[in-house]
mmCIF file of C-alpha atoms in Angstrom:
data_model
loop_
_atom_site.group_PDB
_atom_site.id
_atom_site.type_symbol
_atom_site.label_atom_id
_atom_site.label_comp_id
_atom_site.label_asym_id
_atom_site.label_seq_id
_atom_site.Cartn_x
_atom_site.Cartn_y
_atom_site.Cartn_z
ATOM 1 C CA MET A 4 -10.726 37.027 16.425
ATOM 2 C CA LYS A 5 -7.850 35.974 18.369
ATOM 3 C CA GLY A 6 -4.787 37.707 18.145
ATOM 4 C CA TRP A 7 -1.784 35.254 17.748
ATOM 5 C CA ARG A 8 -1.101 35.153 20.890
ATOM 6 C CA GLU A 9 -4.235 32.734 22.242
ATOM 7 C CA LEU A 10 -4.304 30.844 19.267
ATOM 8 C CA GLU A 11 -2.590 27.102 19.990
ATOM 9 C CA ILE A 12 0.083 25.713 19.112
ATOM 10 C CA GLY A 13 0.123 25.156 15.392
ATOM 11 C CA ALA A 14 0.924 21.490 15.170
ATOM 12 C CA ILE A 15 -0.485 18.684 16.033
ATOM 13 C CA THR A 16 0.711 17.164 20.152
ATOM 14 C CA GLU A 17 -1.102 13.784 20.799
ATOM 15 C CA ALA A 18 -0.533 10.692 18.703
ATOM 16 C CA GLY A 19 -3.544 9.285 17.352
ATOM 17 C CA SER A 20 -5.919 11.883 18.312
ATOM 18 C CA ALA A 21 -7.739 10.924 15.427
ATOM 19 C CA ASP A 22 -9.330 7.936 16.973
ATOM 20 C CA SER A 23 -11.561 10.293 18.595
ATOM 21 C CA TYR A 24 -12.963 11.730 15.603
ATOM 22 C CA ASN A 25 -16.083 10.297 14.279
ATOM 23 C CA THR A 26 -15.981 8.900 10.736
ATOM 24 C CA GLY A 27 -18.950 6.593 11.449
ATOM 25 C CA SER A 28 -21.344 9.332 9.516
ATOM 26 C CA TRP A 29 -19.779 8.630 6.331
ATOM 27 C CA ARG A 30 -21.827 5.031 6.385
ATOM 28 C CA ALA A 31 -24.299 4.173 3.366
ATOM 29 C CA PHE A 32 -24.124 0.649 4.704
ATOM 30 C CA ARG A 33 -23.427 -1.075 7.516
ATOM 31 C CA PRO A 34 -21.814 -4.044 8.240
ATOM 32 C CA ARG A 35 -23.537 -6.730 10.363
ATOM 33 C CA TRP A 36 -21.148 -8.995 12.365
ATOM 34 C CA ILE A 37 -22.867 -12.702 12.214
ATOM 35 C CA GLU A 38 -21.232 -14.093 14.798
ATOM 36 C CA GLU A 39 -22.398 -18.185 13.791
ATOM 37 C CA ASN A 40 -20.497 -17.777 10.498
ATOM 38 C CA CYS A 41 -17.391 -16.427 11.964
ATOM 39 C CA ILE A 42 -14.906 -18.665 11.240
ATOM 40 C CA GLN A 43 -11.928 -16.304 13.305
ATOM 41 C CA CYS A 44 -9.928 -15.926 10.085
ATOM 42 C CA LEU A 45 -9.594 -12.278 10.293
ATOM 43 C CA PHE A 46 -9.389 -11.179 7.191
ATOM 44 C CA CYS A 47 -11.621 -7.900 8.140
ATOM 45 C CA TRP A 48 -9.457 -6.983 10.742
ATOM 46 C CA ILE A 49 -6.187 -7.096 8.552
ATOM 47 C CA TYR A 50 -8.102 -5.664 5.239
ATOM 48 C CA CYS A 51 -10.230 -2.763 7.174
ATOM 49 C CA PRO A 52 -8.636 0.431 6.388
ATOM 50 C CA ASP A 53 -10.291 2.158 9.059
ATOM 51 C CA SER A 54 -8.881 -0.253 12.308
ATOM 52 C CA ALA A 55 -13.052 -0.544 12.712
ATOM 53 C CA ILE A 56 -13.246 -4.127 13.523
ATOM 54 C CA THR A 57 -11.821 -4.537 17.310
ATOM 55 C CA VAL A 58 -10.422 -7.831 18.709
ATOM 56 C CA LYS A 59 -9.304 -9.248 21.764
ATOM 57 C CA ASP A 60 -7.606 -12.186 22.630
ATOM 58 C CA GLY A 61 -6.755 -12.877 19.220
ATOM 59 C CA LYS A 62 -10.762 -12.801 18.091
ATOM 60 C CA ARG A 63 -12.513 -10.499 16.611
ATOM 61 C CA GLY A 64 -15.337 -8.934 18.506
ATOM 62 C CA GLU A 65 -18.368 -6.118 17.502
ATOM 63 C CA PHE A 66 -17.853 -3.380 14.566
ATOM 64 C CA ASP A 67 -16.653 0.001 15.735
ATOM 65 C CA TYR A 68 -19.338 2.251 14.166
ATOM 66 C CA ASN A 69 -17.948 5.292 15.219
ATOM 67 C CA HIS A 70 -14.401 4.443 12.553
ATOM 68 C CA CYS A 71 -16.554 1.861 10.253
ATOM 69 C CA LYS A 72 -17.118 3.733 6.793
ATOM 70 C CA GLY A 73 -19.280 1.218 5.803
ATOM 71 C CA CYS A 74 -16.713 0.202 2.053
ATOM 72 C CA GLY A 75 -17.751 -3.846 2.463
ATOM 73 C CA ILE A 76 -14.294 -4.924 2.273
ATOM 74 C CA CYS A 77 -15.133 -6.713 5.482
ATOM 75 C CA ALA A 78 -18.011 -8.380 3.495
ATOM 76 C CA MET A 79 -16.327 -9.175 0.491
ATOM 77 C CA GLU A 80 -13.568 -11.078 1.884
ATOM 78 C CA CYS A 81 -15.036 -12.895 4.533
ATOM 79 C CA PRO A 82 -15.192 -16.383 4.088
ATOM 80 C CA GLY A 83 -17.841 -17.241 5.941
ATOM 81 C CA LYS A 84 -19.126 -20.752 7.208
ATOM 82 C CA LYS A 85 -20.745 -22.829 4.944
ATOM 83 C CA GLY A 86 -20.470 -20.599 2.258
ATOM 84 C CA LYS A 87 -22.583 -18.494 4.595
ATOM 85 C CA LYS A 88 -21.088 -14.755 5.095
ATOM 86 C CA ALA A 89 -20.526 -13.479 8.702
ATOM 87 C CA ILE A 90 -20.399 -9.783 7.605
ATOM 88 C CA VAL A 91 -23.543 -8.635 5.418
ATOM 89 C CA MET A 92 -23.959 -4.964 4.171
ATOM 90 C CA GLU A 93 -27.287 -3.537 5.475
ATOM 91 C CA GLU A 94 -28.362 0.105 4.279
ATOM 92 C CA GLU A 95 -28.424 2.445 6.745
ATOM 93 C CA GLY A 96 -32.020 3.845 7.954
ATOM 94 C CA LYS A 97 -33.419 0.716 7.335
ATOM 95 C CA MET B 13 13.499 -10.273 21.246
ATOM 96 C CA SER B 14 11.015 -12.878 19.855
ATOM 97 C CA THR B 15 9.492 -12.121 16.632
ATOM 98 C CA THR B 16 5.767 -11.964 16.483
ATOM 99 C CA PRO B 17 5.205 -14.684 13.687
ATOM 100 C CA LEU B 18 3.462 -13.416 10.886
ATOM 101 C CA ARG B 19 -0.054 -15.221 11.649
ATOM 102 C CA LEU B 20 -3.583 -13.306 12.079
ATOM 103 C CA LYS B 21 -3.973 -14.587 16.050
ATOM 104 C CA GLU B 22 -0.396 -13.219 17.153
ATOM 105 C CA LEU B 23 -0.653 -10.057 14.774
ATOM 106 C CA SER B 24 -3.867 -8.703 16.314
ATOM 107 C CA LYS B 25 -2.558 -8.845 19.769
ATOM 108 C CA LYS B 26 0.439 -6.058 18.787
ATOM 109 C CA LYS B 27 -1.016 -2.285 18.789
ATOM 110 C CA VAL B 28 -2.152 -1.246 15.952
ATOM 111 C CA LEU B 29 -0.191 2.286 15.257
ATOM 112 C CA LEU B 30 -2.980 3.594 13.067
ATOM 113 C CA THR B 31 -5.890 4.804 14.517
ATOM 114 C CA GLY B 32 -9.376 4.687 13.025
ATOM 115 C CA GLY B 33 -10.383 7.979 12.023
ATOM 116 C CA HIS B 34 -8.638 9.206 9.548
ATOM 117 C CA ARG B 35 -10.321 10.654 6.812
ATOM 118 C CA LEU B 36 -8.912 8.479 3.657
ATOM 119 C CA CYS B 37 -11.457 7.744 1.578
ATOM 120 C CA SER B 38 -14.101 4.699 2.471
ATOM 121 C CA GLY B 39 -12.486 1.358 1.089
ATOM 122 C CA CYS B 40 -9.081 3.560 0.491
ATOM 123 C CA GLY B 41 -5.876 0.963 -0.395
ATOM 124 C CA ALA B 42 -3.576 3.467 0.930
ATOM 125 C CA PRO B 43 -4.538 2.513 4.935
ATOM 126 C CA ILE B 44 -4.909 -0.810 4.569
ATOM 127 C CA ALA B 45 -0.658 -1.218 3.497
ATOM 128 C CA ILE B 46 0.130 1.017 6.226
ATOM 129 C CA ARG B 47 -1.893 -0.387 9.318
ATOM 130 C CA GLN B 48 -0.212 -3.630 7.844
ATOM 131 C CA ILE B 49 3.498 -1.974 7.457
ATOM 132 C CA LEU B 50 3.457 -0.705 10.976
ATOM 133 C CA LEU B 51 2.657 -4.335 12.490
ATOM 134 C CA ALA B 52 5.255 -5.994 10.632
ATOM 135 C CA ALA B 53 7.581 -3.599 12.030
ATOM 136 C CA GLU B 54 9.314 -5.196 15.745
ATOM 137 C CA MET B 55 11.076 -1.941 17.042
ATOM 138 C CA PRO B 56 10.156 1.541 16.776
ATOM 139 C CA ILE B 57 9.558 3.310 13.683
ATOM 140 C CA VAL B 58 10.024 7.513 12.498
ATOM 141 C CA ALA B 59 8.445 8.410 9.334
ATOM 142 C CA ALA B 60 8.245 11.381 7.032
ATOM 143 C CA ASN B 61 5.401 11.507 4.596
ATOM 144 C CA ALA B 62 5.149 12.957 1.379
ATOM 145 C CA THR B 63 2.632 15.255 0.826
ATOM 146 C CA GLY B 64 -0.151 13.446 -1.005
ATOM 147 C CA CYS B 65 -3.809 11.554 0.121
ATOM 148 C CA LEU B 66 -2.451 9.653 2.845
ATOM 149 C CA GLU B 67 -0.586 12.845 4.494
ATOM 150 C CA VAL B 68 -3.689 15.136 4.246
ATOM 151 C CA SER B 69 -5.764 12.970 5.314
ATOM 152 C CA THR B 70 -4.306 11.345 7.689
ATOM 153 C CA THR B 71 -3.225 14.500 9.881
ATOM 154 C CA ILE B 72 -6.163 17.296 9.440
ATOM 155 C CA TYR B 73 -5.169 19.514 12.159
ATOM 156 C CA PRO B 74 -6.077 18.984 14.692
ATOM 157 C CA TYR B 75 -6.090 15.607 14.291
ATOM 158 C CA SER B 76 -3.436 12.553 13.557
ATOM 159 C CA ALA B 77 -3.856 8.751 12.927
ATOM 160 C CA TRP B 78 -0.552 8.172 13.483
ATOM 161 C CA LYS B 79 1.086 6.963 16.870
ATOM 162 C CA ILE B 80 4.581 6.671 15.809
ATOM 163 C CA PRO B 81 6.731 9.696 15.350
ATOM 164 C CA TRP B 82 5.657 11.266 12.107
ATOM 165 C CA ILE B 83 6.935 14.344 9.745
ATOM 166 C CA HIS B 84 5.314 15.933 6.876
ATOM 167 C CA THR B 85 7.765 17.365 4.520
ATOM 168 C CA ALA B 86 6.761 18.796 0.875
ATOM 169 C CA PHE B 87 6.211 16.623 -2.149
ATOM 170 C CA GLU B 88 9.666 16.479 -3.238
ATOM 171 C CA ASN B 89 11.475 15.867 -0.254
ATOM 172 C CA ALA B 90 10.356 13.092 1.757
ATOM 173 C CA ALA B 91 13.678 10.616 0.907
ATOM 174 C CA ALA B 92 15.461 13.777 1.708
ATOM 175 C CA THR B 93 14.068 14.142 5.102
ATOM 176 C CA ILE B 94 14.194 10.875 6.338
ATOM 177 C CA SER B 95 17.815 10.852 5.136
ATOM 178 C CA GLY B 96 18.714 14.273 7.625
ATOM 179 C CA VAL B 97 16.454 12.413 10.238
ATOM 180 C CA GLU B 98 18.944 9.245 9.957
ATOM 181 C CA ALA B 99 21.867 10.817 9.700
ATOM 182 C CA MET B 100 20.816 12.621 12.805
ATOM 183 C CA TYR B 101 20.108 9.455 14.621
ATOM 184 C CA ARG B 102 23.405 7.881 13.597
ATOM 185 C CA ALA B 103 25.515 11.109 14.746
ATOM 186 C CA LEU B 104 23.422 10.504 18.263
ATOM 187 C CA LYS B 105 24.407 7.198 18.683
ATOM 188 C CA LYS B 106 27.783 7.436 18.229
ATOM 189 C CA LYS B 107 27.779 10.043 20.668
ATOM 190 C CA GLY B 108 25.969 7.760 22.875
ATOM 191 C CA ARG B 109 22.822 10.272 23.334
ATOM 192 C CA ILE B 110 20.185 7.340 21.547
ATOM 193 C CA THR B 111 20.942 3.228 22.465
ATOM 194 C CA GLU B 112 17.247 2.223 21.104
ATOM 195 C CA ARG B 113 17.745 0.564 17.554
ATOM 196 C CA ILE B 114 15.201 2.644 15.679
ATOM 197 C CA LYS B 115 14.420 2.046 11.875
ATOM 198 C CA PHE B 116 12.799 5.166 9.674
ATOM 199 C CA ILE B 117 10.817 4.795 6.703
ATOM 200 C CA ALA B 118 9.661 7.237 4.362
ATOM 201 C CA PHE B 119 6.003 7.016 2.360
ATOM 202 C CA GLY B 120 5.435 8.724 -0.855
ATOM 203 C CA GLY B 121 2.288 8.184 -3.349
ATOM 204 C CA ASP B 122 2.978 7.438 -7.022
ATOM 205 C CA GLY B 123 3.138 11.471 -7.071
ATOM 206 C CA GLY B 124 5.567 11.963 -4.670
ATOM 207 C CA THR B 125 7.670 8.771 -5.881
ATOM 208 C CA TYR B 126 7.949 8.337 -9.538
ATOM 209 C CA ASP B 127 7.739 12.125 -10.302
ATOM 210 C CA ILE B 128 8.313 14.998 -8.046
ATOM 211 C CA GLY B 129 9.994 13.037 -5.273
ATOM 212 C CA PHE B 130 12.256 11.067 -7.898
ATOM 213 C CA GLN B 131 15.151 13.027 -7.411
ATOM 214 C CA SER B 132 15.278 13.479 -3.671
ATOM 215 C CA LEU B 133 14.411 9.448 -3.647
ATOM 216 C CA SER B 134 17.346 8.451 -5.907
ATOM 217 C CA GLY B 135 19.876 10.243 -4.387
ATOM 218 C CA ALA B 136 18.966 8.991 -0.654
ATOM 219 C CA MET B 137 19.597 5.719 -2.466
ATOM 220 C CA GLU B 138 22.876 6.051 -3.725
ATOM 221 C CA ARG B 139 24.082 8.114 -0.441
ATOM 222 C CA GLY B 140 23.459 4.504 1.117
ATOM 223 C CA HIS B 141 21.132 5.567 4.031
ATOM 224 C CA ASP B 142 19.740 2.739 6.607
ATOM 225 C CA ILE B 143 15.789 3.711 5.644
ATOM 226 C CA VAL B 144 13.123 2.493 4.212
ATOM 227 C CA TYR B 145 11.766 4.015 0.669
ATOM 228 C CA ILE B 146 7.583 3.073 0.338
ATOM 229 C CA CYS B 147 5.994 4.195 -2.068
ATOM 230 C CA TYR B 148 1.842 3.245 -1.828
ATOM 231 C CA ASP B 149 1.195 3.497 -5.657
ATOM 232 C CA ASN B 150 -2.681 4.402 -6.463
ATOM 233 C CA GLU B 151 -1.605 4.847 -10.409
ATOM 234 C CA ALA B 152 -2.151 8.412 -10.289
ATOM 235 C CA TYR B 153 -2.875 11.926 -8.448
ATOM 236 C CA MET B 154 -5.471 10.750 -6.458
ATOM 237 C CA ASN B 155 -5.631 13.792 -3.617
ATOM 238 C CA THR B 156 -5.851 16.623 -6.242
ATOM 239 C CA GLY B 157 -8.749 14.743 -8.674
ATOM 240 C CA ILE B 158 -7.151 12.009 -10.838
ATOM 241 C CA GLN B 159 -4.078 13.304 -12.564
ATOM 242 C CA ARG B 160 -2.018 11.407 -15.030
ATOM 243 C CA SER B 161 1.629 10.775 -13.508
ATOM 244 C CA SER B 162 4.013 8.549 -14.479
ATOM 245 C CA ALA B 163 2.627 5.478 -13.088
ATOM 246 C CA THR B 164 -0.657 6.067 -14.343
ATOM 247 C CA PRO B 165 -1.072 2.557 -16.967
ATOM 248 C CA LEU B 166 -1.594 2.862 -20.977
ATOM 249 C CA GLY B 167 -5.113 3.830 -21.444
ATOM 250 C CA ALA B 168 -5.803 5.063 -18.263
ATOM 251 C CA ASN B 169 -8.625 7.540 -18.347
ATOM 252 C CA THR B 170 -7.627 10.510 -15.785
ATOM 253 C CA THR B 171 -8.511 14.517 -15.560
ATOM 254 C CA THR B 172 -5.590 15.090 -17.528
ATOM 255 C CA SER B 173 -5.718 12.341 -19.640
ATOM 256 C CA PRO B 174 -9.213 11.858 -20.449
ATOM 257 C CA ALA B 175 -10.838 9.564 -23.153
ATOM 258 C CA GLY B 176 -13.027 10.658 -25.537
ATOM 259 C CA SER B 177 -12.379 11.398 -29.400
ATOM 260 C CA VAL B 178 -9.401 12.608 -29.624
ATOM 261 C CA ILE B 179 -7.092 10.450 -27.334
ATOM 262 C CA PRO B 180 -8.679 6.657 -25.832
ATOM 263 C CA GLY B 181 -6.692 7.688 -22.018
ATOM 264 C CA LYS B 182 -2.882 7.923 -21.443
ATOM 265 C CA MET B 183 -1.164 7.366 -24.709
ATOM 266 C CA GLN B 184 1.974 6.027 -22.562
ATOM 267 C CA PRO B 185 2.900 2.968 -21.012
ATOM 268 C CA ARG B 186 3.700 4.049 -16.693
ATOM 269 C CA LYS B 187 7.681 3.651 -15.776
ATOM 270 C CA ASN B 188 8.827 0.771 -14.274
ATOM 271 C CA LEU B 189 10.260 2.264 -10.933
ATOM 272 C CA THR B 190 10.742 -1.238 -9.139
ATOM 273 C CA LYS B 191 13.218 -1.998 -11.735
ATOM 274 C CA ILE B 192 14.660 2.019 -11.495
ATOM 275 C CA MET B 193 15.218 1.163 -7.908
ATOM 276 C CA VAL B 194 17.117 -2.115 -8.335
ATOM 277 C CA ALA B 195 19.498 -0.502 -11.166
ATOM 278 C CA HIS B 196 20.463 2.014 -8.196
ATOM 279 C CA GLY B 197 22.492 -1.445 -6.844
ATOM 280 C CA ILE B 198 20.857 -1.199 -3.066
ATOM 281 C CA PRO B 199 20.666 -4.074 -1.494
ATOM 282 C CA TYR B 200 16.505 -4.211 -0.783
ATOM 283 C CA VAL B 201 14.008 -3.931 -3.504
ATOM 284 C CA ALA B 202 10.397 -5.174 -3.510
ATOM 285 C CA GLN B 203 7.102 -4.986 -4.962
ATOM 286 C CA THR B 204 3.195 -7.019 -3.320
ATOM 287 C CA THR B 205 0.113 -5.638 -2.732
ATOM 288 C CA PRO B 206 -1.454 -5.501 0.386
ATOM 289 C CA ALA B 207 -4.359 -7.675 -0.463
ATOM 290 C CA HIS B 208 -0.882 -10.643 0.138
ATOM 291 C CA TRP B 209 -0.488 -9.641 3.304
ATOM 292 C CA ARG B 210 2.229 -11.693 4.571
ATOM 293 C CA ASP B 211 3.839 -11.062 1.261
ATOM 294 C CA LEU B 212 3.964 -7.621 2.228
ATOM 295 C CA MET B 213 4.704 -8.219 5.820
ATOM 296 C CA THR B 214 7.585 -10.494 5.414
ATOM 297 C CA LYS B 215 9.086 -7.587 2.768
ATOM 298 C CA VAL B 216 8.568 -4.559 5.134
ATOM 299 C CA ARG B 217 10.716 -7.053 7.694
ATOM 300 C CA LYS B 218 12.899 -7.595 5.440
ATOM 301 C CA ALA B 219 13.738 -4.027 4.237
ATOM 302 C CA LEU B 220 13.679 -3.286 7.924
ATOM 303 C CA GLU B 221 16.446 -5.625 8.283
ATOM 304 C CA VAL B 222 19.137 -4.936 6.013
ATOM 305 C CA ASP B 223 21.507 -2.380 6.964
ATOM 306 C CA GLY B 224 21.356 0.194 4.211
ATOM 307 C CA PRO B 225 18.591 1.783 1.850
ATOM 308 C CA ALA B 226 15.594 -0.410 0.989
ATOM 309 C CA PHE B 227 12.413 0.504 -1.329
ATOM 310 C CA ILE B 228 9.270 -1.985 -1.368
ATOM 311 C CA ASN B 229 6.435 -0.725 -4.183
ATOM 312 C CA ILE B 230 3.382 -1.143 -3.015
ATOM 313 C CA LEU B 231 0.023 -1.474 -5.080
ATOM 314 C CA ALA B 232 -2.746 0.604 -3.550
ATOM 315 C CA SER B 233 -6.120 0.648 -5.383
ATOM 316 C CA CYS B 234 -7.779 4.202 -5.250
ATOM 317 C CA ASN B 235 -12.022 3.208 -5.999
ATOM 318 C CA ARG B 236 -12.363 7.134 -6.618
ATOM 319 C CA GLY B 237 -9.952 7.308 -9.463
ATOM 320 C CA TRP B 238 -9.939 3.652 -10.965
ATOM 321 C CA ARG B 239 -13.710 4.126 -10.604
ATOM 322 C CA THR B 240 -14.638 1.202 -8.613
ATOM 323 C CA PRO B 241 -16.923 -0.179 -5.914
ATOM 324 C CA THR B 242 -15.890 0.703 -2.802
ATOM 325 C CA ASP B 243 -16.002 -2.995 -1.267
ATOM 326 C CA ARG B 244 -12.835 -3.631 -4.403
ATOM 327 C CA ALA B 245 -9.428 -2.588 -3.118
ATOM 328 C CA ILE B 246 -8.783 -6.325 -2.128
ATOM 329 C CA GLN B 247 -9.878 -8.084 -5.337
ATOM 330 C CA ASP B 248 -8.603 -5.807 -7.698
ATOM 331 C CA SER B 249 -5.444 -6.224 -6.070
ATOM 332 C CA LYS B 250 -5.537 -9.562 -6.540
ATOM 333 C CA LEU B 251 -6.776 -9.875 -10.455
ATOM 334 C CA ALA B 252 -3.065 -7.513 -10.810
ATOM 335 C CA VAL B 253 -1.607 -10.110 -9.444
ATOM 336 C CA ASP B 254 -2.854 -12.822 -10.897
ATOM 337 C CA THR B 255 -2.531 -11.577 -14.234
ATOM 338 C CA CYS B 256 1.375 -10.372 -13.598
ATOM 339 C CA PHE B 257 0.030 -6.607 -14.259
ATOM 340 C CA TRP B 258 1.943 -6.004 -11.328
ATOM 341 C CA PRO B 259 3.848 -9.133 -10.437
ATOM 342 C CA LEU B 260 5.300 -10.029 -6.456
ATOM 343 C CA TYR B 261 8.991 -9.930 -6.696
ATOM 344 C CA GLU B 262 11.812 -9.358 -4.972
ATOM 345 C CA TYR B 263 15.366 -8.279 -5.379
ATOM 346 C CA GLU B 264 18.381 -9.191 -2.557
ATOM 347 C CA ASN B 265 21.482 -7.956 -3.141
ATOM 348 C CA GLY B 266 20.293 -7.624 -7.027
ATOM 349 C CA ARG B 267 19.686 -11.297 -6.898
ATOM 350 C CA LEU B 268 16.113 -11.339 -7.956
ATOM 351 C CA THR B 269 12.934 -13.938 -6.921
ATOM 352 C CA ILE B 270 9.777 -14.290 -8.094
ATOM 353 C CA ASN B 271 7.304 -14.590 -4.437
ATOM 354 C CA TYR B 272 4.305 -15.849 -6.676
ATOM 355 C CA LYS B 273 3.459 -16.988 -9.870
ATOM 356 C CA PRO B 274 -0.228 -17.761 -10.635
ATOM 357 C CA LYS B 275 -0.637 -20.979 -12.121
ATOM 358 C CA GLU B 276 -2.647 -20.210 -14.763
ATOM 359 C CA LYS B 277 -1.676 -16.338 -15.813
ATOM 360 C CA LYS B 278 -4.915 -14.437 -16.105
ATOM 361 C CA PRO B 279 -5.197 -12.082 -19.170
ATOM 362 C CA VAL B 280 -5.011 -8.613 -18.346
ATOM 363 C CA VAL B 281 -8.430 -7.746 -19.744
ATOM 364 C CA GLU B 282 -9.646 -9.545 -16.111
ATOM 365 C CA PHE B 283 -7.845 -6.453 -14.565
ATOM 366 C CA LEU B 284 -8.903 -4.099 -16.650
ATOM 367 C CA LYS B 285 -12.678 -4.773 -17.011
ATOM 368 C CA THR B 286 -13.970 -4.164 -13.439
ATOM 369 C CA GLN B 287 -12.597 -0.926 -13.584
ATOM 370 C CA GLY B 288 -13.755 2.073 -15.091
ATOM 371 C CA ARG B 289 -10.948 4.150 -15.683
ATOM 372 C CA PHE B 290 -10.458 2.122 -18.588
ATOM 373 C CA LYS B 291 -14.130 1.385 -19.789
ATOM 374 C CA HIS B 292 -13.796 3.179 -23.182
ATOM 375 C CA LEU B 293 -10.899 0.029 -24.284
ATOM 376 C CA PHE B 294 -13.906 -2.229 -24.462
ATOM 377 C CA SER B 295 -15.355 -0.136 -27.901
ATOM 378 C CA PRO B 296 -14.060 -1.917 -30.534
ATOM 379 C CA GLN B 297 -12.501 1.565 -31.864
ATOM 380 C CA ASN B 298 -9.980 0.704 -28.947
ATOM 381 C CA GLU B 299 -9.367 -2.572 -28.720
ATOM 382 C CA TYR B 300 -5.189 -2.342 -30.238
ATOM 383 C CA LEU B 301 -4.979 -0.756 -26.514
ATOM 384 C CA LEU B 302 -6.122 -3.839 -24.683
ATOM 385 C CA GLU B 303 -4.255 -5.957 -26.815
ATOM 386 C CA ARG B 304 -1.275 -3.689 -26.242
ATOM 387 C CA ALA B 305 -1.761 -4.214 -22.636
ATOM 388 C CA GLN B 306 -1.542 -7.375 -22.830
ATOM 389 C CA GLU B 307 1.861 -7.105 -24.276
ATOM 390 C CA ILE B 308 3.222 -4.858 -22.152
ATOM 391 C CA VAL B 309 2.605 -7.125 -19.401
ATOM 392 C CA ASP B 310 3.849 -10.139 -21.495
ATOM 393 C CA LYS B 311 7.146 -8.272 -22.102
ATOM 394 C CA GLU B 312 7.798 -7.661 -18.522
ATOM 395 C CA TRP B 313 6.707 -11.051 -17.026
ATOM 396 C CA GLU B 314 8.400 -13.093 -19.392
ATOM 397 C CA ALA B 315 11.849 -10.971 -18.438
ATOM 398 C CA LEU B 316 11.947 -11.422 -15.262
ATOM 399 C CA LEU B 317 11.452 -15.104 -15.718
ATOM 400 C CA ARG B 318 13.823 -15.114 -17.802
ATOM 401 C CA GLU B 319 16.051 -13.564 -15.396
ATOM 402 C CA GLU B 320 15.657 -15.371 -12.542
ATOM 403 C CA ALA B 321 15.817 -18.563 -14.888
ATOM 404 C CA MET B 322 19.407 -17.016 -15.294
ATOM 405 C CA TRP B 323 19.925 -16.419 -11.243
ATOM 406 C CA LYS B 324 19.221 -20.333 -10.802
ATOM 407 C CA ALA B 325 20.810 -21.711 -13.593
ATOM 408 C CA GLU B 326 24.365 -19.702 -12.343
ATOM 409 C CA GLU B 327 23.718 -20.855 -8.602
ATOM 410 C CA GLU B 328 23.591 -24.569 -9.917
ATOM 411 C CA LYS B 329 26.367 -24.261 -11.854
ATOM 412 C CA LYS B 330 28.177 -22.729 -8.891
ATOM 413 C CA GLU B 331 27.254 -25.662 -7.361
ATOM 414 C CA GLN B 332 28.476 -28.357 -9.286
#
């Protein structure tokens, strides 16, 4: 067992280090992005609790599956194009 | 310095200051609100966080999801802690050791705000610190497993107000903390939800701009405690507003503005029926509670409408 002198500093010193923690394994359902139905409204991005939608130059990109917990809010809020959703939820492992 | 317009395309070019990899539940409403708050801010922010879901789950050692200076304080004193930080900032600024404009936010859940942190919050507001206190209200002590708080609405089933043969859920209506904060006579008080992102971000900007204390109450849904599917956070927040269960309004220097009036006010059952915590209210012997819930909503909403009309009439009189 370590003595107290060998222990690390008892505070988190690196800002945003949770970024390196993987919560993607929590998922039971996986969101799939269908780009042709996407109108780039970015509702998915503003409503994602896990910052799991990548954006670049004001446009969304692929999901960050390391952090996405599969809650399905993005799919629920997606307006899609002509009644066709740009995000659908699919069961993991199928 | 130019301000980022409140358009998602422009906002998405900003750095998100709450990372993924935090351990809040799948579909939690709180991080949606926090991301929006930090995106709205156009200056450096220092935050204090009362004990609660948000604090625990975003900073599980050795990880932190925050990209801003952040301090965890006990359940009861987030407002006192941020007061101290703000006082130190003012002192250092006076001495010329800090020149930058920095703003200070305290975050607390409804337990840490309505109940346990209430006295320190009231004190900080009365002392007039230049701080923003933001409550993310999920309507119970969700972190410890769904116990009732004074923010829990009438009839909700929690582990300390269990619905059964003895009582039909919580027997008391929630207290109106937003109005209590208005009674402090502080320059800015508002309530909003993360579903109304532009409203939320506008209010955060106003709160940060005022010189003095500001308070924002944000309804943040909790699918574990509300007993809903994980994808309901935004839908349920919208229902809360459309039924006037959680109206969007603000007080600027004591003057009320209702920010959104639903074209057709939905009955409160529309909000209640999607949530398992209110399921027992729909059995015949508990129907009186549904009526009571509607009465409470109507009374508060009509009081808001009357007050706003009074302000408008007074202003028109002055103009003449």
